[in-house]
Amino acid sequence: ALQIEDEYCAFACAGIMAAGLLAGCGSGSASTAATTAAAGEGETTEHEVQTLHMVTEATFPPYEFYEGNEIFGIVVDIAQAIADERGFTLVVEDMAFDSLIMAVSSGKADIAAAGMTVTEDRLENVNFSDTYATGIQVIIIKEDSDIKSVDDLNGKTVSVQTGTTGEIYAEDIEDVTISSFTKATDAVLEVINGKADAMIIDNEPAKKYVEANEGLKILEEEFAVEDYAI
């Protein structure tokens, strides 16, 4: 599992606790109770184990990613620390990024943690914790690309992950063709295969994808700076 510094985790947990985010944990997701017979006649003791149900989209390293069949990452570590503090059992569910807000607002999940940016539109449907990280949106291109700045994206094809701020930013680019994908990995493949000229994504997963795929690089110019929260 990806390890995070104690002070980083402490800061994030403190912020989330202060926001009162977990006051109703288990109310919208699974919560189990086991009843055992006590020594006295007819007495029972209930041991309730509450569940912190977290939804994420696990193709966004280092925030959340798969190793084998298990999901790891910074947000998983933070959620586990919160669950441990409250005595809850953490359950992590992977789903499409554009389904995360609905999962929380409908009560299917307690929290969504997925390198998610705080936006006014999202605040209309859910609350957010304090920020746990600053995200920088960047552009992935091929090493031999003629794209030198954000302005060079005009008239190009840009791949993005559906429901992300990268998709929102791409819509503001003049004369651009947008290819949207449920998974970030598929959006990266569009660039690798030459079907897209560039991809807009957070800097941290961008670094991981560039390291793993020869021939890609990150444009030096930053696209946007954002706050990530749960």
mmCIF file with all atom_site columns, C-alpha atoms in Angstrom:
data_model
loop_
_atom_site.group_PDB
_atom_site.id
_atom_site.type_symbol
_atom_site.label_atom_id
_atom_site.label_alt_id
_atom_site.label_comp_id
_atom_site.label_asym_id
_atom_site.label_entity_id
_atom_site.label_seq_id
_atom_site.pdbx_PDB_ins_code
_atom_site.Cartn_x
_atom_site.Cartn_y
_atom_site.Cartn_z
_atom_site.occupancy
_atom_site.B_iso_or_equiv
_atom_site.pdbx_formal_charge
_atom_site.auth_seq_id
_atom_site.auth_comp_id
_atom_site.auth_asym_id
_atom_site.auth_atom_id
_atom_site.pdbx_PDB_model_num
ATOM 1   C CA . ALA A 1 1   ? 0.000   0.000   0.000   1.00 0.00 ? 1   ALA A CA 1
ATOM 2   C CA . LEU A 1 2   ? 1.109   3.535   -0.665  1.00 0.00 ? 2   LEU A CA 1
ATOM 3   C CA . GLN A 1 3   ? 2.244   5.078   2.593   1.00 0.00 ? 3   GLN A CA 1
ATOM 4   C CA . ILE A 1 4   ? 1.615   8.718   3.486   1.00 0.00 ? 4   ILE A CA 1
ATOM 5   C CA . GLU A 1 5   ? 3.363   10.814  6.112   1.00 0.00 ? 5   GLU A CA 1
ATOM 6   C CA . ASP A 1 6   ? 1.811   10.817  9.591   1.00 0.00 ? 6   ASP A CA 1
ATOM 7   C CA . GLU A 1 7   ? 1.496   14.596  9.651   1.00 0.00 ? 7   GLU A CA 1
ATOM 8   C CA . TYR A 1 8   ? -0.210  14.562  6.250   1.00 0.00 ? 8   TYR A CA 1
ATOM 9   C CA . CYS A 1 9   ? -2.736  11.977  7.412   1.00 0.00 ? 9   CYS A CA 1
ATOM 10  C CA . ALA A 1 10  ? -3.274  13.781  10.712  1.00 0.00 ? 10  ALA A CA 1
ATOM 11  C CA . PHE A 1 11  ? -3.998  17.037  8.869   1.00 0.00 ? 11  PHE A CA 1
ATOM 12  C CA . ALA A 1 12  ? -6.455  15.405  6.491   1.00 0.00 ? 12  ALA A CA 1
ATOM 13  C CA . CYS A 1 13  ? -8.237  13.452  9.219   1.00 0.00 ? 13  CYS A CA 1
ATOM 14  C CA . ALA A 1 14  ? -8.507  16.500  11.451  1.00 0.00 ? 14  ALA A CA 1
ATOM 15  C CA . GLY A 1 15  ? -10.040 18.489  8.624   1.00 0.00 ? 15  GLY A CA 1
ATOM 16  C CA . ILE A 1 16  ? -12.594 15.832  7.837   1.00 0.00 ? 16  ILE A CA 1
ATOM 17  C CA . MET A 1 17  ? -13.496 15.344  11.491  1.00 0.00 ? 17  MET A CA 1
ATOM 18  C CA . ALA A 1 18  ? -13.880 19.113  11.928  1.00 0.00 ? 18  ALA A CA 1
ATOM 19  C CA . ALA A 1 19  ? -16.282 19.211  9.005   1.00 0.00 ? 19  ALA A CA 1
ATOM 20  C CA . GLY A 1 20  ? -18.537 16.746  10.830  1.00 0.00 ? 20  GLY A CA 1
ATOM 21  C CA . LEU A 1 21  ? -18.626 14.653  7.693   1.00 0.00 ? 21  LEU A CA 1
ATOM 22  C CA . LEU A 1 22  ? -18.980 11.323  9.443   1.00 0.00 ? 22  LEU A CA 1
ATOM 23  C CA . ALA A 1 23  ? -21.734 12.179  11.907  1.00 0.00 ? 23  ALA A CA 1
ATOM 24  C CA . GLY A 1 24  ? -24.158 9.861   10.151  1.00 0.00 ? 24  GLY A CA 1
ATOM 25  C CA . CYS A 1 25  ? -21.829 7.121   8.938   1.00 0.00 ? 25  CYS A CA 1
ATOM 26  C CA . GLY A 1 26  ? -23.558 3.860   8.221   1.00 0.00 ? 26  GLY A CA 1
ATOM 27  C CA . SER A 1 27  ? -26.958 5.522   7.797   1.00 0.00 ? 27  SER A CA 1
ATOM 28  C CA . GLY A 1 28  ? -26.847 5.347   4.036   1.00 0.00 ? 28  GLY A CA 1
ATOM 29  C CA . SER A 1 29  ? -24.844 2.146   3.631   1.00 0.00 ? 29  SER A CA 1
ATOM 30  C CA . ALA A 1 30  ? -24.364 -1.219  5.313   1.00 0.00 ? 30  ALA A CA 1
ATOM 31  C CA . SER A 1 31  ? -24.386 -1.342  9.110   1.00 0.00 ? 31  SER A CA 1
ATOM 32  C CA . THR A 1 32  ? -24.395 -4.740  10.864  1.00 0.00 ? 32  THR A CA 1
ATOM 33  C CA . ALA A 1 33  ? -25.176 -5.863  14.434  1.00 0.00 ? 33  ALA A CA 1
ATOM 34  C CA . ALA A 1 34  ? -24.342 -9.176  16.089  1.00 0.00 ? 34  ALA A CA 1
ATOM 35  C CA . THR A 1 35  ? -26.345 -10.248 19.138  1.00 0.00 ? 35  THR A CA 1
ATOM 36  C CA . THR A 1 36  ? -24.872 -12.686 21.654  1.00 0.00 ? 36  THR A CA 1
ATOM 37  C CA . ALA A 1 37  ? -26.405 -14.333 24.714  1.00 0.00 ? 37  ALA A CA 1
ATOM 38  C CA . ALA A 1 38  ? -25.234 -12.906 28.028  1.00 0.00 ? 38  ALA A CA 1
ATOM 39  C CA . ALA A 1 39  ? -24.678 -14.714 31.331  1.00 0.00 ? 39  ALA A CA 1
ATOM 40  C CA . GLY A 1 40  ? -27.934 -13.486 32.863  1.00 0.00 ? 40  GLY A CA 1
ATOM 41  C CA . GLU A 1 41  ? -31.241 -15.168 32.082  1.00 0.00 ? 41  GLU A CA 1
ATOM 42  C CA . GLY A 1 42  ? -32.754 -13.754 28.886  1.00 0.00 ? 42  GLY A CA 1
ATOM 43  C CA . GLU A 1 43  ? -30.208 -10.957 28.589  1.00 0.00 ? 43  GLU A CA 1
ATOM 44  C CA . THR A 1 44  ? -28.584 -10.045 25.276  1.00 0.00 ? 44  THR A CA 1
ATOM 45  C CA . THR A 1 45  ? -25.759 -7.693  24.375  1.00 0.00 ? 45  THR A CA 1
ATOM 46  C CA . GLU A 1 46  ? -25.624 -6.009  20.999  1.00 0.00 ? 46  GLU A CA 1
ATOM 47  C CA . HIS A 1 47  ? -22.227 -5.363  19.433  1.00 0.00 ? 47  HIS A CA 1
ATOM 48  C CA . GLU A 1 48  ? -22.803 -2.984  16.559  1.00 0.00 ? 48  GLU A CA 1
ATOM 49  C CA . VAL A 1 49  ? -20.140 -2.705  13.883  1.00 0.00 ? 49  VAL A CA 1
ATOM 50  C CA . GLN A 1 50  ? -20.681 0.362   11.721  1.00 0.00 ? 50  GLN A CA 1
ATOM 51  C CA . THR A 1 51  ? -19.421 0.531   8.170   1.00 0.00 ? 51  THR A CA 1
ATOM 52  C CA . LEU A 1 52  ? -17.787 3.496   6.445   1.00 0.00 ? 52  LEU A CA 1
ATOM 53  C CA . HIS A 1 53  ? -18.747 2.970   2.804   1.00 0.00 ? 53  HIS A CA 1
ATOM 54  C CA . MET A 1 54  ? -16.385 4.823   0.477   1.00 0.00 ? 54  MET A CA 1
ATOM 55  C CA . VAL A 1 55  ? -16.782 5.019   -3.309  1.00 0.00 ? 55  VAL A CA 1
ATOM 56  C CA . THR A 1 56  ? -13.903 5.886   -5.619  1.00 0.00 ? 56  THR A CA 1
ATOM 57  C CA . GLU A 1 57  ? -12.676 5.485   -9.201  1.00 0.00 ? 57  GLU A CA 1
ATOM 58  C CA . ALA A 1 58  ? -9.478  3.493   -8.913  1.00 0.00 ? 58  ALA A CA 1
ATOM 59  C CA . THR A 1 59  ? -7.465  4.524   -11.982 1.00 0.00 ? 59  THR A CA 1
ATOM 60  C CA . PHE A 1 60  ? -6.008  7.706   -10.487 1.00 0.00 ? 60  PHE A CA 1
ATOM 61  C CA . PRO A 1 61  ? -2.613  6.951   -8.889  1.00 0.00 ? 61  PRO A CA 1
ATOM 62  C CA . PRO A 1 62  ? -1.310  7.865   -6.366  1.00 0.00 ? 62  PRO A CA 1
ATOM 63  C CA . TYR A 1 63  ? -4.701  8.838   -4.930  1.00 0.00 ? 63  TYR A CA 1
ATOM 64  C CA . GLU A 1 64  ? -6.419  5.545   -5.722  1.00 0.00 ? 64  GLU A CA 1
ATOM 65  C CA . PHE A 1 65  ? -5.270  2.579   -7.802  1.00 0.00 ? 65  PHE A CA 1
ATOM 66  C CA . TYR A 1 66  ? -5.366  -1.200  -8.034  1.00 0.00 ? 66  TYR A CA 1
ATOM 67  C CA . GLU A 1 67  ? -2.640  -3.604  -6.980  1.00 0.00 ? 67  GLU A CA 1
ATOM 68  C CA . GLY A 1 68  ? -3.964  -6.996  -7.953  1.00 0.00 ? 68  GLY A CA 1
ATOM 69  C CA . ASN A 1 69  ? -7.602  -7.059  -6.889  1.00 0.00 ? 69  ASN A CA 1
ATOM 70  C CA . GLU A 1 70  ? -7.206  -4.584  -4.026  1.00 0.00 ? 70  GLU A CA 1
ATOM 71  C CA . ILE A 1 71  ? -7.483  -0.791  -4.088  1.00 0.00 ? 71  ILE A CA 1
ATOM 72  C CA . PHE A 1 72  ? -4.702  1.280   -2.495  1.00 0.00 ? 72  PHE A CA 1
ATOM 73  C CA . GLY A 1 73  ? -3.714  4.938   -2.483  1.00 0.00 ? 73  GLY A CA 1
ATOM 74  C CA . ILE A 1 74  ? -3.598  8.185   -0.522  1.00 0.00 ? 74  ILE A CA 1
ATOM 75  C CA . VAL A 1 75  ? -7.364  8.557   -0.177  1.00 0.00 ? 75  VAL A CA 1
ATOM 76  C CA . VAL A 1 76  ? -7.729  4.935   0.895   1.00 0.00 ? 76  VAL A CA 1
ATOM 77  C CA . ASP A 1 77  ? -5.119  5.509   3.617   1.00 0.00 ? 77  ASP A CA 1
ATOM 78  C CA . ILE A 1 78  ? -6.959  8.629   4.790   1.00 0.00 ? 78  ILE A CA 1
ATOM 79  C CA . ALA A 1 79  ? -10.331 6.855   4.826   1.00 0.00 ? 79  ALA A CA 1
ATOM 80  C CA . GLN A 1 80  ? -8.829  3.897   6.699   1.00 0.00 ? 80  GLN A CA 1
ATOM 81  C CA . ALA A 1 81  ? -7.385  6.249   9.326   1.00 0.00 ? 81  ALA A CA 1
ATOM 82  C CA . ILE A 1 82  ? -10.807 7.835   9.804   1.00 0.00 ? 82  ILE A CA 1
ATOM 83  C CA . ALA A 1 83  ? -12.498 4.441   10.042  1.00 0.00 ? 83  ALA A CA 1
ATOM 84  C CA . ASP A 1 84  ? -9.942  3.264   12.602  1.00 0.00 ? 84  ASP A CA 1
ATOM 85  C CA . GLU A 1 85  ? -10.429 6.426   14.660  1.00 0.00 ? 85  GLU A CA 1
ATOM 86  C CA . ARG A 1 86  ? -14.196 5.862   14.780  1.00 0.00 ? 86  ARG A CA 1
ATOM 87  C CA . GLY A 1 87  ? -14.045 2.103   15.159  1.00 0.00 ? 87  GLY A CA 1
ATOM 88  C CA . PHE A 1 88  ? -15.696 1.551   11.783  1.00 0.00 ? 88  PHE A CA 1
ATOM 89  C CA . THR A 1 89  ? -15.024 -1.078  9.124   1.00 0.00 ? 89  THR A CA 1
ATOM 90  C CA . LEU A 1 90  ? -13.967 0.512   5.832   1.00 0.00 ? 90  LEU A CA 1
ATOM 91  C CA . VAL A 1 91  ? -15.589 -0.758  2.651   1.00 0.00 ? 91  VAL A CA 1
ATOM 92  C CA . VAL A 1 92  ? -14.194 0.587   -0.650  1.00 0.00 ? 92  VAL A CA 1
ATOM 93  C CA . GLU A 1 93  ? -16.217 0.338   -3.855  1.00 0.00 ? 93  GLU A CA 1
ATOM 94  C CA . ASP A 1 94  ? -14.902 1.164   -7.326  1.00 0.00 ? 94  ASP A CA 1
ATOM 95  C CA . MET A 1 95  ? -17.268 2.827   -9.804  1.00 0.00 ? 95  MET A CA 1
ATOM 96  C CA . ALA A 1 96  ? -17.329 5.299   -12.680 1.00 0.00 ? 96  ALA A CA 1
ATOM 97  C CA . PHE A 1 97  ? -16.147 8.777   -11.657 1.00 0.00 ? 97  PHE A CA 1
ATOM 98  C CA . ASP A 1 98  ? -19.293 10.490  -12.907 1.00 0.00 ? 98  ASP A CA 1
ATOM 99  C CA . SER A 1 99  ? -21.397 8.234   -10.619 1.00 0.00 ? 99  SER A CA 1
ATOM 100 C CA . LEU A 1 100 ? -19.631 9.152   -7.363  1.00 0.00 ? 100 LEU A CA 1
ATOM 101 C CA . ILE A 1 101 ? -21.625 12.289  -6.473  1.00 0.00 ? 101 ILE A CA 1
ATOM 102 C CA . MET A 1 102 ? -24.920 10.482  -7.084  1.00 0.00 ? 102 MET A CA 1
ATOM 103 C CA . ALA A 1 103 ? -23.798 7.569   -4.903  1.00 0.00 ? 103 ALA A CA 1
ATOM 104 C CA . VAL A 1 104 ? -23.291 9.934   -1.958  1.00 0.00 ? 104 VAL A CA 1
ATOM 105 C CA . SER A 1 105 ? -26.283 12.222  -2.531  1.00 0.00 ? 105 SER A CA 1
ATOM 106 C CA . SER A 1 106 ? -28.608 9.216   -2.871  1.00 0.00 ? 106 SER A CA 1
ATOM 107 C CA . GLY A 1 107 ? -27.280 7.607   0.322   1.00 0.00 ? 107 GLY A CA 1
ATOM 108 C CA . LYS A 1 108 ? -25.728 4.602   -1.393  1.00 0.00 ? 108 LYS A CA 1
ATOM 109 C CA . ALA A 1 109 ? -22.317 5.598   0.013   1.00 0.00 ? 109 ALA A CA 1
ATOM 110 C CA . ASP A 1 110 ? -21.126 7.623   2.997   1.00 0.00 ? 110 ASP A CA 1
ATOM 111 C CA . ILE A 1 111 ? -18.202 9.333   1.254   1.00 0.00 ? 111 ILE A CA 1
ATOM 112 C CA . ALA A 1 112 ? -16.623 9.704   -2.167  1.00 0.00 ? 112 ALA A CA 1
ATOM 113 C CA . ALA A 1 113 ? -12.836 10.013  -2.228  1.00 0.00 ? 113 ALA A CA 1
ATOM 114 C CA . ALA A 1 114 ? -11.256 10.118  -5.656  1.00 0.00 ? 114 ALA A CA 1
ATOM 115 C CA . GLY A 1 115 ? -8.983  13.109  -6.184  1.00 0.00 ? 115 GLY A CA 1
ATOM 116 C CA . MET A 1 116 ? -12.194 15.100  -6.539  1.00 0.00 ? 116 MET A CA 1
ATOM 117 C CA . THR A 1 117 ? -12.125 18.867  -7.005  1.00 0.00 ? 117 THR A CA 1
ATOM 118 C CA . VAL A 1 118 ? -14.429 21.095  -4.968  1.00 0.00 ? 118 VAL A CA 1
ATOM 119 C CA . THR A 1 119 ? -16.680 22.937  -7.428  1.00 0.00 ? 119 THR A CA 1
ATOM 120 C CA . GLU A 1 120 ? -19.820 25.065  -7.055  1.00 0.00 ? 120 GLU A CA 1
ATOM 121 C CA . ASP A 1 121 ? -21.845 22.601  -9.134  1.00 0.00 ? 121 ASP A CA 1
ATOM 122 C CA . ARG A 1 122 ? -20.876 19.684  -6.899  1.00 0.00 ? 122 ARG A CA 1
ATOM 123 C CA . LEU A 1 123 ? -21.618 21.699  -3.764  1.00 0.00 ? 123 LEU A CA 1
ATOM 124 C CA . GLU A 1 124 ? -25.218 21.883  -4.912  1.00 0.00 ? 124 GLU A CA 1
ATOM 125 C CA . ASN A 1 125 ? -25.540 18.132  -4.290  1.00 0.00 ? 125 ASN A CA 1
ATOM 126 C CA . VAL A 1 126 ? -22.994 17.183  -1.589  1.00 0.00 ? 126 VAL A CA 1
ATOM 127 C CA . ASN A 1 127 ? -20.844 18.682  1.161   1.00 0.00 ? 127 ASN A CA 1
ATOM 128 C CA . PHE A 1 128 ? -17.036 18.508  1.160   1.00 0.00 ? 128 PHE A CA 1
ATOM 129 C CA . SER A 1 129 ? -14.421 18.004  3.829   1.00 0.00 ? 129 SER A CA 1
ATOM 130 C CA . ASP A 1 130 ? -11.499 20.366  4.274   1.00 0.00 ? 130 ASP A CA 1
ATOM 131 C CA . THR A 1 131 ? -8.980  20.142  1.443   1.00 0.00 ? 131 THR A CA 1
ATOM 132 C CA . TYR A 1 132 ? -6.458  17.299  1.740   1.00 0.00 ? 132 TYR A CA 1
ATOM 133 C CA . ALA A 1 133 ? -4.388  18.113  -1.362  1.00 0.00 ? 133 ALA A CA 1
ATOM 134 C CA . THR A 1 134 ? -3.836  20.723  -4.056  1.00 0.00 ? 134 THR A CA 1
ATOM 135 C CA . GLY A 1 135 ? -4.324  19.378  -7.543  1.00 0.00 ? 135 GLY A CA 1
ATOM 136 C CA . ILE A 1 136 ? -2.715  20.780  -10.676 1.00 0.00 ? 136 ILE A CA 1
ATOM 137 C CA . GLN A 1 137 ? -4.304  19.984  -14.015 1.00 0.00 ? 137 GLN A CA 1
ATOM 138 C CA . VAL A 1 138 ? -1.721  19.348  -16.731 1.00 0.00 ? 138 VAL A CA 1
ATOM 139 C CA . ILE A 1 139 ? -1.594  18.160  -20.317 1.00 0.00 ? 139 ILE A CA 1
ATOM 140 C CA . ILE A 1 140 ? -0.084  14.860  -21.462 1.00 0.00 ? 140 ILE A CA 1
ATOM 141 C CA . ILE A 1 141 ? 1.286   14.816  -25.013 1.00 0.00 ? 141 ILE A CA 1
ATOM 142 C CA . LYS A 1 142 ? 3.656   12.713  -27.092 1.00 0.00 ? 142 LYS A CA 1
ATOM 143 C CA . GLU A 1 143 ? 7.338   13.619  -26.895 1.00 0.00 ? 143 GLU A CA 1
ATOM 144 C CA . ASP A 1 144 ? 7.400   14.594  -30.586 1.00 0.00 ? 144 ASP A CA 1
ATOM 145 C CA . SER A 1 145 ? 4.187   16.647  -30.371 1.00 0.00 ? 145 SER A CA 1
ATOM 146 C CA . ASP A 1 146 ? 4.051   20.147  -31.881 1.00 0.00 ? 146 ASP A CA 1
ATOM 147 C CA . ILE A 1 147 ? 1.935   21.309  -28.912 1.00 0.00 ? 147 ILE A CA 1
ATOM 148 C CA . LYS A 1 148 ? 4.023   23.778  -26.890 1.00 0.00 ? 148 LYS A CA 1
ATOM 149 C CA . SER A 1 149 ? 1.330   25.592  -24.857 1.00 0.00 ? 149 SER A CA 1
ATOM 150 C CA . VAL A 1 150 ? -2.345  25.447  -23.933 1.00 0.00 ? 150 VAL A CA 1
ATOM 151 C CA . ASP A 1 151 ? -3.115  27.749  -26.880 1.00 0.00 ? 151 ASP A CA 1
ATOM 152 C CA . ASP A 1 152 ? -1.857  25.071  -29.254 1.00 0.00 ? 152 ASP A CA 1
ATOM 153 C CA . LEU A 1 153 ? -4.796  22.833  -28.295 1.00 0.00 ? 153 LEU A CA 1
ATOM 154 C CA . ASN A 1 154 ? -7.070  24.851  -30.577 1.00 0.00 ? 154 ASN A CA 1
ATOM 155 C CA . GLY A 1 155 ? -8.196  22.616  -33.403 1.00 0.00 ? 155 GLY A CA 1
ATOM 156 C CA . LYS A 1 156 ? -6.811  19.491  -31.693 1.00 0.00 ? 156 LYS A CA 1
ATOM 157 C CA . THR A 1 157 ? -8.414  16.357  -30.254 1.00 0.00 ? 157 THR A CA 1
ATOM 158 C CA . VAL A 1 158 ? -8.213  16.148  -26.470 1.00 0.00 ? 158 VAL A CA 1
ATOM 159 C CA . SER A 1 159 ? -9.019  13.058  -24.397 1.00 0.00 ? 159 SER A CA 1
ATOM 160 C CA . VAL A 1 160 ? -10.459 13.362  -20.881 1.00 0.00 ? 160 VAL A CA 1
ATOM 161 C CA . GLN A 1 161 ? -12.118 11.305  -18.174 1.00 0.00 ? 161 GLN A CA 1
ATOM 162 C CA . THR A 1 162 ? -15.897 11.707  -18.074 1.00 0.00 ? 162 THR A CA 1
ATOM 163 C CA . GLY A 1 163 ? -17.214 13.905  -15.283 1.00 0.00 ? 163 GLY A CA 1
ATOM 164 C CA . THR A 1 164 ? -13.827 15.385  -14.329 1.00 0.00 ? 164 THR A CA 1
ATOM 165 C CA . THR A 1 165 ? -12.809 19.029  -14.260 1.00 0.00 ? 165 THR A CA 1
ATOM 166 C CA . GLY A 1 166 ? -10.434 18.120  -17.081 1.00 0.00 ? 166 GLY A CA 1
ATOM 167 C CA . GLU A 1 167 ? -13.506 17.543  -19.236 1.00 0.00 ? 167 GLU A CA 1
ATOM 168 C CA . ILE A 1 168 ? -14.995 20.863  -18.090 1.00 0.00 ? 168 ILE A CA 1
ATOM 169 C CA . TYR A 1 169 ? -11.796 22.738  -18.931 1.00 0.00 ? 169 TYR A CA 1
ATOM 170 C CA . ALA A 1 170 ? -11.589 21.059  -22.338 1.00 0.00 ? 170 ALA A CA 1
ATOM 171 C CA . GLU A 1 171 ? -15.067 22.360  -23.172 1.00 0.00 ? 171 GLU A CA 1
ATOM 172 C CA . ASP A 1 172 ? -13.756 25.913  -22.783 1.00 0.00 ? 172 ASP A CA 1
ATOM 173 C CA . ILE A 1 173 ? -11.033 25.439  -25.403 1.00 0.00 ? 173 ILE A CA 1
ATOM 174 C CA . GLU A 1 174 ? -11.871 26.960  -28.742 1.00 0.00 ? 174 GLU A CA 1
ATOM 175 C CA . ASP A 1 175 ? -12.334 24.622  -31.709 1.00 0.00 ? 175 ASP A CA 1
ATOM 176 C CA . VAL A 1 176 ? -11.370 21.427  -29.864 1.00 0.00 ? 176 VAL A CA 1
ATOM 177 C CA . THR A 1 177 ? -12.655 17.884  -30.327 1.00 0.00 ? 177 THR A CA 1
ATOM 178 C CA . ILE A 1 178 ? -13.225 16.122  -26.992 1.00 0.00 ? 178 ILE A CA 1
ATOM 179 C CA . SER A 1 179 ? -13.005 12.357  -26.513 1.00 0.00 ? 179 SER A CA 1
ATOM 180 C CA . SER A 1 180 ? -14.430 11.338  -23.120 1.00 0.00 ? 180 SER A CA 1
ATOM 181 C CA . PHE A 1 181 ? -13.776 8.009   -21.401 1.00 0.00 ? 181 PHE A CA 1
ATOM 182 C CA . THR A 1 182 ? -15.056 6.392   -18.219 1.00 0.00 ? 182 THR A CA 1
ATOM 183 C CA . LYS A 1 183 ? -11.520 5.413   -17.174 1.00 0.00 ? 183 LYS A CA 1
ATOM 184 C CA . ALA A 1 184 ? -8.451  7.645   -17.207 1.00 0.00 ? 184 ALA A CA 1
ATOM 185 C CA . THR A 1 185 ? -6.373  4.731   -18.509 1.00 0.00 ? 185 THR A CA 1
ATOM 186 C CA . ASP A 1 186 ? -8.472  4.637   -21.688 1.00 0.00 ? 186 ASP A CA 1
ATOM 187 C CA . ALA A 1 187 ? -8.034  8.380   -22.173 1.00 0.00 ? 187 ALA A CA 1
ATOM 188 C CA . VAL A 1 188 ? -4.257  7.971   -21.934 1.00 0.00 ? 188 VAL A CA 1
ATOM 189 C CA . LEU A 1 189 ? -4.353  5.163   -24.484 1.00 0.00 ? 189 LEU A CA 1
ATOM 190 C CA . GLU A 1 190 ? -6.008  7.567   -26.945 1.00 0.00 ? 190 GLU A CA 1
ATOM 191 C CA . VAL A 1 191 ? -2.852  9.689   -26.858 1.00 0.00 ? 191 VAL A CA 1
ATOM 192 C CA . ILE A 1 192 ? -0.530  6.674   -26.995 1.00 0.00 ? 192 ILE A CA 1
ATOM 193 C CA . ASN A 1 193 ? -2.373  5.309   -30.029 1.00 0.00 ? 193 ASN A CA 1
ATOM 194 C CA . GLY A 1 194 ? -2.381  8.679   -31.796 1.00 0.00 ? 194 GLY A CA 1
ATOM 195 C CA . LYS A 1 195 ? -6.168  9.054   -31.712 1.00 0.00 ? 195 LYS A CA 1
ATOM 196 C CA . ALA A 1 196 ? -5.929  12.128  -29.463 1.00 0.00 ? 196 ALA A CA 1
ATOM 197 C CA . ASP A 1 197 ? -3.340  14.908  -29.527 1.00 0.00 ? 197 ASP A CA 1
ATOM 198 C CA . ALA A 1 198 ? -3.374  15.489  -25.766 1.00 0.00 ? 198 ALA A CA 1
ATOM 199 C CA . MET A 1 199 ? -5.010  14.518  -22.470 1.00 0.00 ? 199 MET A CA 1
ATOM 200 C CA . ILE A 1 200 ? -5.969  16.788  -19.565 1.00 0.00 ? 200 ILE A CA 1
ATOM 201 C CA . ILE A 1 201 ? -5.505  15.207  -16.125 1.00 0.00 ? 201 ILE A CA 1
ATOM 202 C CA . ASP A 1 202 ? -4.144  15.871  -12.637 1.00 0.00 ? 202 ASP A CA 1
ATOM 203 C CA . ASN A 1 203 ? -0.357  16.187  -12.361 1.00 0.00 ? 203 ASN A CA 1
ATOM 204 C CA . GLU A 1 204 ? 0.198   13.258  -9.970  1.00 0.00 ? 204 GLU A CA 1
ATOM 205 C CA . PRO A 1 205 ? -1.505  10.537  -12.027 1.00 0.00 ? 205 PRO A CA 1
ATOM 206 C CA . ALA A 1 206 ? -0.043  12.186  -15.136 1.00 0.00 ? 206 ALA A CA 1
ATOM 207 C CA . LYS A 1 207 ? 3.438   11.509  -13.756 1.00 0.00 ? 207 LYS A CA 1
ATOM 208 C CA . LYS A 1 208 ? 2.553   7.843   -13.186 1.00 0.00 ? 208 LYS A CA 1
ATOM 209 C CA . TYR A 1 209 ? 1.165   7.397   -16.698 1.00 0.00 ? 209 TYR A CA 1
ATOM 210 C CA . VAL A 1 210 ? 4.180   9.079   -18.305 1.00 0.00 ? 210 VAL A CA 1
ATOM 211 C CA . GLU A 1 211 ? 6.575   6.918   -16.261 1.00 0.00 ? 211 GLU A CA 1
ATOM 212 C CA . ALA A 1 212 ? 4.742   3.779   -17.355 1.00 0.00 ? 212 ALA A CA 1
ATOM 213 C CA . ASN A 1 213 ? 4.434   4.637   -21.045 1.00 0.00 ? 213 ASN A CA 1
ATOM 214 C CA . GLU A 1 214 ? 7.493   5.482   -23.132 1.00 0.00 ? 214 GLU A CA 1
ATOM 215 C CA . GLY A 1 215 ? 7.072   8.334   -25.588 1.00 0.00 ? 215 GLY A CA 1
ATOM 216 C CA . LEU A 1 216 ? 4.812   10.517  -23.442 1.00 0.00 ? 216 LEU A CA 1
ATOM 217 C CA . LYS A 1 217 ? 5.605   13.760  -21.616 1.00 0.00 ? 217 LYS A CA 1
ATOM 218 C CA . ILE A 1 218 ? 3.839   16.435  -19.591 1.00 0.00 ? 218 ILE A CA 1
ATOM 219 C CA . LEU A 1 219 ? 3.521   19.942  -21.007 1.00 0.00 ? 219 LEU A CA 1
ATOM 220 C CA . GLU A 1 220 ? 5.410   22.342  -18.724 1.00 0.00 ? 220 GLU A CA 1
ATOM 221 C CA . GLU A 1 221 ? 2.599   24.893  -18.642 1.00 0.00 ? 221 GLU A CA 1
ATOM 222 C CA . GLU A 1 222 ? 0.057   24.273  -15.849 1.00 0.00 ? 222 GLU A CA 1
ATOM 223 C CA . PHE A 1 223 ? -3.568  24.201  -16.963 1.00 0.00 ? 223 PHE A CA 1
ATOM 224 C CA . ALA A 1 224 ? -5.351  24.848  -13.640 1.00 0.00 ? 224 ALA A CA 1
ATOM 225 C CA . VAL A 1 225 ? -4.861  24.632  -9.872  1.00 0.00 ? 225 VAL A CA 1
ATOM 226 C CA . GLU A 1 226 ? -7.579  23.001  -7.737  1.00 0.00 ? 226 GLU A CA 1
ATOM 227 C CA . ASP A 1 227 ? -8.469  21.840  -4.213  1.00 0.00 ? 227 ASP A CA 1
ATOM 228 C CA . TYR A 1 228 ? -9.183  18.147  -3.582  1.00 0.00 ? 228 TYR A CA 1
ATOM 229 C CA . ALA A 1 229 ? -11.507 17.035  -0.804  1.00 0.00 ? 229 ALA A CA 1
ATOM 230 C CA . ILE A 1 230 ? -13.724 14.159  0.312   1.00 0.00 ? 230 ILE A CA 1
#
